Amino acid sequence: MASDDLRATRLEKAQQLRELGINPYAYRWEVTHQAAALQEKYADLGNGETVDEQVAIAGRILNRRVFGKLAFFTLQDETGTIQLYLDKKTIQDSMADVDADAFAHLKQLTDGGDILGVKGTIKRTDKGELSVAVSEFAILTKSLQPLPDKWHGLTDVAKRYRQRYVDLIVNPDVRQTFRRRAQVTTAIRRFLSDRDFLEIETPVLQSEAGGADARPFTTYHNTLDMALYLRIATELHLKRLVVGGFERVFEIGRIFRNEGVSTRHNPEFTSIEVYWAYGDYHDMMVLTETLITTVTKEILGTLELTYQGQAVDLTPPWRRATMHELVQGATGLDFAQFATLDDAKAAAKEAGIGNLDKCDAIGRVLNEAFEQAVEPTLIQPTFVTDYPVEISPLAKPHRSKPGLVERFELFMVGRETANGFSELTDPIDQRKRFEAQAARKAAGDLEAQGVDEDFLLALEYGMPPTVGMGMGIDRLIMLLTDSPSIRDVIAFPLLKPEDREAAEE
RNA sequence: GGGUCGCUAGCUCAGCGGUAGAGCACUCGGCUUUUAACCGAUUGGUCCUGGGUUCGAAUCCCAGGCGACCCA
């Protein structure tokens, strides 16, 4: 039967309910129990046994098995499913004054997908299924759309993302993923709050995007008649707060980057940035390690994970190695020995590193070598330290290694997961770094940002020695939920409209 | 950006040049222990879109759309 016919059938049932004096879109239902709690509480109830405890539950009808004078429904609430045992005689006796044909109406006017409220007692059927033996029921919401195939569910990936609500209804794993995501962000907030970090929200709309190398989205304020950018990082505002005297601040917030879409990239994603005055990047590596292990242990109960078939052991302490050491180990190249950019490029090319054309500094050649030869091999958690200054415009120079900065990145399963550094607090040096970025921007680098004069002014008032760290929440959730795509951990990922022409009209 | 694969009923899929199919869902009938309930009957289509080849296209060709995977 066609989609419209299925919908018409259900609309007709809603109308019949109204004619019976029943509102197919009810106002409330007194819920006393949830499915998972009942399943747990009565796990030991024997087959055929009953319990004289009155319960009231509500949820969505997933499946109906209807006989002449008996029916079994599978009801799903947020916590799980439980069977309804619907016996004609019991229901007719209990509901005689409400609806003399209640059982017939239950059979005729309900469909899979409807939201049902029931009252009854607990019973484990002869066949061993824990059930609510229903005495009274009410159709709380009439569903007009048919549910996907009860056996195969919804498997079309595009449809799952476009209609996430259907995905959530029929795929319990998806609900588990988003439940876990919420648990993780809650646990992170608790961890930081316990250590006296304050969460302060900073602007999404900015007249100057900064704090990262990325193309921003542009937008427009009508009344002020000005162009605005959506933020590409929370960094520069959080550091202004440190200047203002907040010594421990963080923000979990949405970041927008105008770049491609892939299994690891969504144009809007969630980051956490943490700033801690009077600490350096060694302190932050310890804090990052402690934060991730504490949260993981709390949520998963173990530090030994499996990600897409790979074993990942988060037991601390995690490996720490400099970028130079790792590149030398993988390629044999010692970047400290190169006197000129051309020498570095020639040697890197010799070692099989490609994509070097755009590298305008030895540090960028080193970074290419790292990304190509080392990054994919870092499966177990690894802090890579001491980055070239050229690719780290906001980090403080290394206290003993010229040309490097005090920076770390955390890699797990071959992916960058966190990035931190001793923050650059010298306003004059920061201006030079910004100007170098601005020159790149002027030369056509769409990911380079300009000079943020107000941030420089803030630094001139004086920022205490501070360490900062940023982490991609989505990538962390991917790891903790064993999700292959970032779209599996974002409830509503960006998709192109299904019908381009219709969308453009 | 390149390559490969996919798009057929509400859902899951078959059909690959000769009348558009199945299971589930829906509708009707039967049924008081089912759990992918079962039995019987019926119903349901822009075969992603547009163009081309052909007597004839879901099927072959070209272009486009959306998506998945791999590569950069």
mmCIF file of C-alpha atoms (C1' of nucleotides) in Angstrom, chain A residues 1-3 13 63 65 67 69 72 83 85 87 125 127 129 149-150 152-153 159 162 487 496 500, chain B residues 10-13 23-27 31-37 43-45 65-69:
data_model
loop_
_atom_site.group_PDB
_atom_site.id
_atom_site.type_symbol
_atom_site.label_atom_id
_atom_site.label_comp_id
_atom_site.label_asym_id
_atom_site.label_seq_id
_atom_site.Cartn_x
_atom_site.Cartn_y
_atom_site.Cartn_z
ATOM 1 C CA MET A 1 0.000 0.000 0.000
ATOM 2 C CA ALA A 2 1.331 3.415 -0.887
ATOM 3 C CA SER A 3 2.647 5.813 1.710
ATOM 4 C CA LYS A 13 -8.317 5.681 12.888
ATOM 5 C CA ASN A 63 5.368 -4.613 17.541
ATOM 6 C CA ARG A 65 0.964 -9.783 17.965
ATOM 7 C CA PHE A 67 -5.000 -12.990 18.580
ATOM 8 C CA LYS A 69 -9.110 -12.483 22.543
ATOM 9 C CA PHE A 72 0.947 -9.057 22.966
ATOM 10 C CA GLN A 83 5.906 -6.750 26.676
ATOM 11 C CA TYR A 85 -0.036 -8.833 27.975
ATOM 12 C CA ASP A 87 -6.250 -10.024 27.799
ATOM 13 C CA THR A 125 4.304 -15.327 30.702
ATOM 14 C CA LYS A 127 6.926 -18.519 27.517
ATOM 15 C CA GLU A 129 8.605 -12.898 28.697
ATOM 16 C CA ASP A 149 10.598 -3.170 8.813
ATOM 17 C CA LYS A 150 10.495 -4.659 12.297
ATOM 18 C CA HIS A 152 15.657 -5.305 9.270
ATOM 19 C CA GLY A 153 15.015 -1.877 10.746
ATOM 20 C CA LYS A 159 17.849 8.073 5.676
ATOM 21 C CA ARG A 162 18.119 12.635 7.615
ATOM 22 C CA ARG A 487 28.112 11.389 11.734
ATOM 23 C CA LYS A 496 22.999 18.174 1.328
ATOM 24 C CA ARG A 500 18.745 20.230 -4.840
ATOM 25 C "C1'" G B 10 6.167 2.639 3.832
ATOM 26 C "C1'" C B 11 10.809 -0.792 5.293
ATOM 27 C "C1'" U B 12 14.439 -4.795 3.686
ATOM 28 C "C1'" C B 13 15.660 -6.581 -0.962
ATOM 29 C "C1'" G B 23 9.130 -10.870 2.696
ATOM 30 C "C1'" C B 24 7.522 -7.494 6.416
ATOM 31 C "C1'" A B 25 4.002 -3.432 7.182
ATOM 32 C "C1'" C B 26 -1.159 -1.976 5.714
ATOM 33 C "C1'" U B 27 -6.620 -3.723 4.759
ATOM 34 C "C1'" C B 31 -7.257 -17.482 16.308
ATOM 35 C "C1'" U B 32 -6.404 -16.675 24.604
ATOM 36 C "C1'" U B 33 0.833 -17.804 25.552
ATOM 37 C "C1'" U B 34 2.977 -14.873 21.227
ATOM 38 C "C1'" U B 35 7.818 -12.681 20.731
ATOM 39 C "C1'" A B 36 10.276 -11.760 12.871
ATOM 40 C "C1'" A B 37 3.332 -15.148 15.989
ATOM 41 C "C1'" U B 43 -3.988 -3.999 -1.731
ATOM 42 C "C1'" G B 44 0.209 -1.111 -2.779
ATOM 43 C "C1'" G B 45 5.126 1.527 -7.994
ATOM 44 C "C1'" G B 65 21.256 14.552 -8.129
ATOM 45 C "C1'" C B 66 21.929 12.136 -3.405
ATOM 46 C "C1'" G B 67 24.669 8.701 -0.528
ATOM 47 C "C1'" A B 68 28.544 4.941 0.971
ATOM 48 C "C1'" C B 69 33.580 3.379 0.699
#
